[in-house]
Amino acid sequence: MDWGSIFELSLRELIGVQAIVFALAAIGINVQFGYTGLLNFGQAAFAAVGGYGIAVIVTTYDMSFWLGLVVGIGGAVVLALLLGIPTLRLRADYLAIVTIAASEIVRLVGRSAWGRDVFGGSDGITGFSNAFYDLNPFTEPLELGPFEFRERVLWVLAVGWVLVAICTLVVFLLMRSPWGRVLKGIREDEDAVRSLGKNVYAYKMQSLVIGGVMGALAGIVYSLFQGAMQPDVYATNFTFFAYAILILGGAATVFGPVLGAAIVWFSFQFIDLALRGAISEGYIPDWLMDANDTGAVRFMLTGVVLILLLVFRPQGILGDRREIALDAR
């Protein structure tokens, strides 16, 4: 087995576009769940709204890329308000149910036949990323040791990691402000916070909006990288991946979502390549598994690791056990 090649390709995933997308989605969930205690199981809906914002404005209505960017982010704000207004005065599980339903509604509307002229149906929308790549300052591939990045990938990585850095900095500053301390207080005991005269409903809404906008940025980055907006990419498992990343890195920590995203995508690639290498070398017999099974087996192994982590270190790699002691109401 070529362990050098396996490590090289796995390290590319550690800083790759998938790690960026899920780091942004997990940072948003961290604001909502980790710091505020809001159970948003529809982060995929916010990501889809962000991607559709650009795709529909640019391709369907032939308008500006920058207007599409504004519409994508504004759409996430509107979606957060629509979800939060009827649910945030109720128990946490009401928000969870509504957000799961919303993510499926957005996906099904995107792939519906009657909305095909606007959203592209199940085939999705293409041809909206040219304006983004026209801004690309990189004219040649970049070589860093064993790694080589093409111009387009390099541009997406640069923009994506800048967004991750900005979102991380925003979370860092917010959670050390009086506003952030109120959020933590709501997570621990919202009745106590309410008794101090704070408008708990307004703070929850602000948290839902901020986390939703970060989810929309994840969808925008991914759709621009793919050059296509395909609704089935934003199925329910998108949100659960983001939660797994957050739990792995550590909820209610500033760098936990970023670390979790990097580790998860490195692990996926490493396990996949190691299994394929072991099968081709005959270390794993054909009757046990073949190359077609590696995709499923890597998810199983990752699940086992997450279960062990929850048993022996439920606070995640960087987290504090007290930070995930969610008192859901």
Short mmCIF file of C-alpha atoms in Angstrom, two decimals:
data_model
loop_
_atom_site.label_atom_id
_atom_site.label_comp_id
_atom_site.label_asym_id
_atom_site.label_seq_id
_atom_site.Cartn_x
_atom_site.Cartn_y
_atom_site.Cartn_z
CA MET A 1 0.00 0.00 0.00
CA ASP A 2 1.25 3.45 -0.91
CA TRP A 3 0.88 5.14 2.48
CA GLY A 4 2.59 8.30 1.20
CA SER A 5 -0.07 8.80 -1.46
CA ILE A 6 -2.84 7.97 1.03
CA PHE A 7 -1.61 10.60 3.50
CA GLU A 8 -1.06 13.16 0.74
CA LEU A 9 -4.57 12.82 -0.68
CA SER A 10 -6.06 12.78 2.82
CA LEU A 11 -4.24 15.97 3.79
CA ARG A 12 -5.73 17.69 0.71
CA GLU A 13 -9.19 16.94 2.08
CA LEU A 14 -8.19 18.36 5.45
CA ILE A 15 -8.05 21.83 3.87
CA GLY A 16 -10.40 21.09 0.97
CA VAL A 17 -13.66 22.68 -0.07
CA GLN A 18 -15.80 20.10 1.75
CA ALA A 19 -14.04 20.98 5.01
CA ILE A 20 -14.75 24.69 4.35
CA VAL A 21 -18.43 24.13 3.58
CA PHE A 22 -19.11 22.03 6.66
CA ALA A 23 -16.97 24.25 8.87
CA LEU A 24 -19.21 27.21 7.92
CA ALA A 25 -22.38 25.17 8.46
CA ALA A 26 -21.09 23.90 11.83
CA ILE A 27 -20.05 27.39 12.97
CA GLY A 28 -23.63 28.52 12.36
CA ILE A 29 -25.04 25.59 14.32
CA ASN A 30 -22.53 26.31 17.05
CA VAL A 31 -24.02 29.79 17.51
CA GLN A 32 -27.54 28.37 17.62
CA PHE A 33 -27.07 25.08 19.47
CA GLY A 34 -23.72 25.36 21.21
CA TYR A 35 -24.16 28.87 22.64
CA THR A 36 -27.94 29.37 22.68
CA GLY A 37 -29.40 25.88 22.98
CA LEU A 38 -31.53 26.16 19.82
CA LEU A 39 -32.11 22.84 18.06
CA ASN A 40 -31.87 23.76 14.41
CA PHE A 41 -32.06 20.53 12.39
CA GLY A 42 -32.58 22.43 9.14
CA GLN A 43 -29.19 23.95 8.43
CA ALA A 44 -29.42 22.30 4.99
CA ALA A 45 -32.36 24.61 4.22
CA PHE A 46 -30.28 27.72 4.92
CA ALA A 47 -27.44 26.36 2.76
CA ALA A 48 -29.88 25.61 -0.07
CA VAL A 49 -31.42 29.08 0.15
CA GLY A 50 -27.95 30.62 -0.11
CA GLY A 51 -27.06 28.54 -3.16
CA TYR A 52 -30.40 29.13 -4.86
CA GLY A 53 -30.14 32.86 -4.19
CA ILE A 54 -27.20 33.19 -6.54
CA ALA A 55 -28.24 30.46 -8.99
CA VAL A 56 -31.78 31.75 -9.56
CA ILE A 57 -30.87 35.44 -9.77
CA VAL A 58 -27.95 34.93 -12.16
CA THR A 59 -29.18 32.08 -14.36
CA THR A 60 -32.97 32.25 -14.27
CA TYR A 61 -33.38 36.04 -14.17
CA ASP A 62 -30.06 36.99 -15.82
CA MET A 63 -29.19 39.55 -13.14
CA SER A 64 -26.02 40.52 -11.27
CA PHE A 65 -23.89 38.01 -9.35
CA TRP A 66 -23.62 40.50 -6.48
CA LEU A 67 -27.39 40.88 -6.34
CA GLY A 68 -27.61 37.08 -6.17
CA LEU A 69 -25.20 37.11 -3.24
CA VAL A 70 -27.40 39.63 -1.43
CA VAL A 71 -30.53 37.62 -2.23
CA GLY A 72 -28.92 34.40 -0.97
CA ILE A 73 -27.96 35.93 2.37
CA GLY A 74 -31.22 37.90 2.62
CA GLY A 75 -33.16 34.71 1.89
CA ALA A 76 -31.49 33.04 4.89
CA VAL A 77 -32.54 35.96 7.10
CA VAL A 78 -36.14 35.71 5.88
CA LEU A 79 -36.16 31.92 6.38
CA ALA A 80 -34.86 32.32 9.94
CA LEU A 81 -37.63 34.81 10.69
CA LEU A 82 -40.28 32.52 9.18
CA LEU A 83 -39.05 29.59 11.27
CA GLY A 84 -38.36 31.52 14.44
CA ILE A 85 -41.44 33.73 14.80
CA PRO A 86 -43.91 30.88 15.48
CA THR A 87 -41.54 28.57 17.38
CA LEU A 88 -39.04 30.45 19.54
CA ARG A 89 -41.61 31.23 22.24
CA LEU A 90 -42.28 27.49 22.57
CA ARG A 91 -40.15 24.56 23.73
CA ALA A 92 -36.92 23.72 21.90
CA ASP A 93 -38.34 20.59 20.29
CA TYR A 94 -40.89 22.65 18.31
CA LEU A 95 -38.05 24.46 16.54
CA ALA A 96 -36.36 21.12 15.86
CA ILE A 97 -39.48 19.68 14.22
CA VAL A 98 -40.15 22.79 12.15
CA THR A 99 -36.57 23.09 10.90
CA ILE A 100 -36.45 19.42 9.83
CA ALA A 101 -39.65 19.95 7.88
CA ALA A 102 -38.38 23.20 6.39
CA SER A 103 -35.22 21.59 5.05
CA GLU A 104 -37.25 18.95 3.24
CA ILE A 105 -39.74 21.53 1.95
CA VAL A 106 -36.95 23.64 0.47
CA ARG A 107 -35.36 20.59 -1.16
CA LEU A 108 -38.66 19.32 -2.59
CA VAL A 109 -39.63 22.76 -3.89
CA GLY A 110 -36.22 23.00 -5.57
CA ARG A 111 -36.65 19.68 -7.37
CA SER A 112 -40.37 20.01 -8.10
CA ALA A 113 -41.66 19.83 -11.67
CA TRP A 114 -43.90 22.90 -11.33
CA GLY A 115 -40.95 25.05 -10.24
CA ARG A 116 -38.59 23.71 -12.88
CA ASP A 117 -38.51 26.96 -14.87
CA VAL A 118 -37.20 28.82 -11.81
CA PHE A 119 -35.23 26.25 -9.78
CA GLY A 120 -34.21 23.82 -12.49
CA GLY A 121 -36.01 20.79 -11.04
CA SER A 122 -34.01 17.71 -10.04
CA ASP A 123 -31.31 18.59 -12.60
CA GLY A 124 -30.56 21.81 -10.75
CA ILE A 125 -29.13 25.05 -12.15
CA THR A 126 -25.76 25.64 -13.80
CA GLY A 127 -23.99 28.55 -15.46
CA PHE A 128 -24.05 31.07 -12.59
CA SER A 129 -20.45 30.90 -11.34
CA ASN A 130 -18.65 32.59 -14.25
CA ALA A 131 -18.77 36.03 -12.63
CA PHE A 132 -17.17 34.57 -9.49
CA TYR A 133 -14.33 32.91 -11.39
CA ASP A 134 -13.81 36.06 -13.48
CA LEU A 135 -12.58 37.66 -10.24
CA ASN A 136 -9.95 34.94 -9.80
CA PRO A 137 -6.50 36.59 -9.35
CA PHE A 138 -4.67 33.26 -9.65
CA THR A 139 -3.44 32.71 -13.19
CA GLU A 140 -1.23 29.66 -12.59
CA PRO A 141 -1.42 26.50 -10.47
CA LEU A 142 0.23 26.66 -7.06
CA GLU A 143 2.61 23.96 -5.85
CA LEU A 144 3.14 23.52 -2.09
CA GLY A 145 5.43 20.56 -1.51
CA PRO A 146 3.58 17.47 -2.75
CA PHE A 147 0.35 19.45 -3.29
CA GLU A 148 -0.70 21.18 -6.49
CA PHE A 149 -3.84 23.30 -6.66
CA ARG A 150 -5.41 24.41 -9.93
CA GLU A 151 -6.38 28.04 -10.34
CA ARG A 152 -10.13 27.60 -9.82
CA VAL A 153 -9.73 25.39 -6.76
CA LEU A 154 -7.17 27.77 -5.32
CA TRP A 155 -9.60 30.68 -5.69
CA VAL A 156 -12.42 28.80 -3.96
CA LEU A 157 -10.08 27.70 -1.15
CA ALA A 158 -8.84 31.26 -0.64
CA VAL A 159 -12.33 32.76 -0.51
CA GLY A 160 -13.69 29.89 1.57
CA TRP A 161 -11.02 29.97 4.26
CA VAL A 162 -11.27 33.76 4.47
CA LEU A 163 -15.01 33.34 5.15
CA VAL A 164 -14.27 30.67 7.77
CA ALA A 165 -11.75 33.02 9.42
CA ILE A 166 -14.23 35.93 9.41
CA CYS A 167 -17.06 33.81 10.85
CA THR A 168 -14.73 32.39 13.52
CA LEU A 169 -13.59 35.90 14.45
CA VAL A 170 -17.20 37.12 14.61
CA VAL A 171 -18.12 34.24 16.94
CA PHE A 172 -15.02 34.88 19.06
CA LEU A 173 -15.88 38.57 19.50
CA LEU A 174 -19.62 38.06 19.98
CA MET A 175 -19.27 35.37 22.62
CA ARG A 176 -16.97 37.56 24.68
CA SER A 177 -19.39 40.46 24.57
CA PRO A 178 -22.37 41.04 26.89
CA TRP A 179 -24.58 39.79 24.03
CA GLY A 180 -22.79 36.45 24.00
CA ARG A 181 -23.03 36.09 27.75
CA VAL A 182 -26.80 36.58 27.52
CA LEU A 183 -26.95 33.78 24.93
CA LYS A 184 -25.08 31.43 27.25
CA GLY A 185 -27.41 32.42 30.03
CA ILE A 186 -30.42 31.56 27.85
CA ARG A 187 -28.92 28.15 27.14
CA GLU A 188 -28.48 27.46 30.84
CA ASP A 189 -31.70 28.94 32.22
CA GLU A 190 -33.79 31.25 30.06
CA ASP A 191 -36.26 31.93 32.88
CA ALA A 192 -33.47 33.38 34.98
CA VAL A 193 -32.38 35.56 32.05
CA ARG A 194 -35.96 36.68 31.49
CA SER A 195 -36.27 37.60 35.15
CA LEU A 196 -33.38 40.03 34.65
CA GLY A 197 -35.40 41.95 32.08
CA LYS A 198 -33.79 40.54 28.94
CA ASN A 199 -35.93 39.88 25.87
CA VAL A 200 -35.12 36.18 25.47
CA TYR A 201 -37.22 35.87 22.32
CA ALA A 202 -35.28 38.62 20.55
CA TYR A 203 -31.91 37.14 21.51
CA LYS A 204 -32.96 33.70 20.28
CA MET A 205 -34.11 35.22 17.00
CA GLN A 206 -30.81 37.04 16.53
CA SER A 207 -28.91 33.80 17.17
CA LEU A 208 -31.07 31.91 14.68
CA VAL A 209 -30.52 34.58 12.02
CA ILE A 210 -26.73 34.75 12.50
CA GLY A 211 -26.37 30.96 12.41
CA GLY A 212 -28.63 30.79 9.36
CA VAL A 213 -26.57 33.36 7.45
CA MET A 214 -23.43 31.31 8.11
CA GLY A 215 -25.27 28.25 6.80
CA ALA A 216 -26.19 30.22 3.66
CA LEU A 217 -22.50 31.08 3.15
CA ALA A 218 -21.75 27.35 3.24
CA GLY A 219 -24.28 26.74 0.46
CA ILE A 220 -22.95 29.65 -1.59
CA VAL A 221 -19.35 28.40 -1.40
CA TYR A 222 -20.34 24.85 -2.31
CA SER A 223 -22.58 25.82 -5.22
CA LEU A 224 -19.90 28.12 -6.65
CA PHE A 225 -17.28 25.37 -6.34
CA GLN A 226 -19.53 22.84 -8.06
CA GLY A 227 -20.70 25.38 -10.63
CA ALA A 228 -24.16 23.94 -10.09
CA MET A 229 -27.03 24.16 -7.62
CA GLN A 230 -28.45 20.67 -7.15
CA PRO A 231 -31.23 20.35 -4.51
CA ASP A 232 -30.47 16.78 -3.40
CA VAL A 233 -27.05 17.86 -2.11
CA TYR A 234 -28.93 19.67 0.69
CA ALA A 235 -30.81 16.70 2.09
CA THR A 236 -31.19 16.01 5.80
CA ASN A 237 -27.79 14.30 6.08
CA PHE A 238 -26.13 17.67 5.34
CA THR A 239 -27.37 18.97 8.70
CA PHE A 240 -26.41 15.80 10.58
CA PHE A 241 -22.89 15.94 9.13
CA ALA A 242 -22.61 19.48 10.48
CA TYR A 243 -23.80 18.35 13.92
CA ALA A 244 -21.35 15.43 13.94
CA ILE A 245 -18.54 17.86 13.11
CA LEU A 246 -19.61 20.22 15.87
CA ILE A 247 -19.82 17.43 18.46
CA LEU A 248 -16.44 16.07 17.39
CA GLY A 249 -14.68 19.43 17.58
CA GLY A 250 -16.54 20.63 20.66
CA ALA A 251 -19.81 22.54 21.00
CA ALA A 252 -19.64 26.08 22.36
CA THR A 253 -15.99 26.42 21.39
CA VAL A 254 -14.72 28.94 18.86
CA PHE A 255 -12.38 26.63 16.93
CA GLY A 256 -14.22 23.33 17.53
CA PRO A 257 -16.29 23.41 14.29
CA VAL A 258 -13.22 24.18 12.16
CA LEU A 259 -11.14 21.44 13.78
CA GLY A 260 -14.03 18.97 13.56
CA ALA A 261 -14.58 19.65 9.84
CA ALA A 262 -10.90 19.18 9.04
CA ILE A 263 -10.67 15.92 11.00
CA VAL A 264 -13.87 14.45 9.57
CA TRP A 265 -12.95 15.02 5.93
CA PHE A 266 -9.37 13.88 6.49
CA SER A 267 -10.72 10.71 8.16
CA PHE A 268 -13.25 10.02 5.38
CA GLN A 269 -10.58 10.21 2.71
CA PHE A 270 -7.98 8.29 4.74
CA ILE A 271 -10.34 5.43 5.62
CA ASP A 272 -11.64 5.22 2.05
CA LEU A 273 -8.17 5.07 0.49
CA ALA A 274 -6.80 2.71 3.15
CA LEU A 275 -9.70 0.29 2.63
CA ARG A 276 -9.32 0.39 -1.15
CA GLY A 277 -5.58 -0.22 -0.80
CA ALA A 278 -6.12 -3.13 1.58
CA ILE A 279 -8.65 -4.69 -0.80
CA SER A 280 -6.39 -4.33 -3.84
CA GLU A 281 -3.45 -5.84 -1.92
CA GLY A 282 -5.56 -8.77 -0.76
CA TYR A 283 -5.43 -7.91 2.96
CA ILE A 284 -9.24 -7.83 3.00
CA PRO A 285 -10.84 -10.89 1.29
CA ASP A 286 -13.47 -10.37 -1.41
CA TRP A 287 -16.06 -12.35 0.52
CA LEU A 288 -15.85 -9.80 3.34
CA MET A 289 -16.05 -6.60 1.28
CA ASP A 290 -15.08 -5.17 -2.10
CA ALA A 291 -14.24 -1.68 -3.40
CA ASN A 292 -17.92 -0.83 -3.84
CA ASP A 293 -18.47 -1.23 -0.09
CA THR A 294 -15.82 1.25 1.03
CA GLY A 295 -18.16 4.25 0.86
CA ALA A 296 -20.61 2.68 3.32
CA VAL A 297 -17.92 1.17 5.55
CA ARG A 298 -16.15 4.49 6.05
CA PHE A 299 -19.41 6.01 7.35
CA MET A 300 -19.83 3.03 9.68
CA LEU A 301 -16.30 3.40 11.05
CA THR A 302 -16.76 7.13 11.46
CA GLY A 303 -20.00 6.47 13.33
CA VAL A 304 -18.22 4.06 15.67
CA VAL A 305 -15.57 6.69 16.37
CA LEU A 306 -18.26 9.28 17.15
CA ILE A 307 -20.03 6.87 19.50
CA LEU A 308 -16.78 6.16 21.35
CA LEU A 309 -16.11 9.88 21.52
CA LEU A 310 -19.53 10.55 23.03
CA VAL A 311 -18.96 7.80 25.59
CA PHE A 312 -15.46 8.75 26.68
CA ARG A 313 -15.30 12.49 25.80
CA PRO A 314 -18.81 13.84 25.22
CA GLN A 315 -17.60 17.43 25.23
CA GLY A 316 -15.61 16.86 22.01
CA ILE A 317 -11.93 17.47 21.39
CA LEU A 318 -11.84 21.12 22.44
CA GLY A 319 -15.06 21.35 24.41
CA ASP A 320 -16.00 21.67 28.04
CA ARG A 321 -18.40 19.02 29.40
CA ARG A 322 -20.55 21.72 31.02
CA GLU A 323 -21.04 23.51 27.69
CA ILE A 324 -23.07 20.65 26.14
CA ALA A 325 -25.25 20.03 29.17
CA LEU A 326 -28.22 21.31 27.18
CA ASP A 327 -31.37 22.01 29.14
CA ALA A 328 -33.84 21.92 26.26
CA ARG A 329 -37.17 23.58 26.96
#
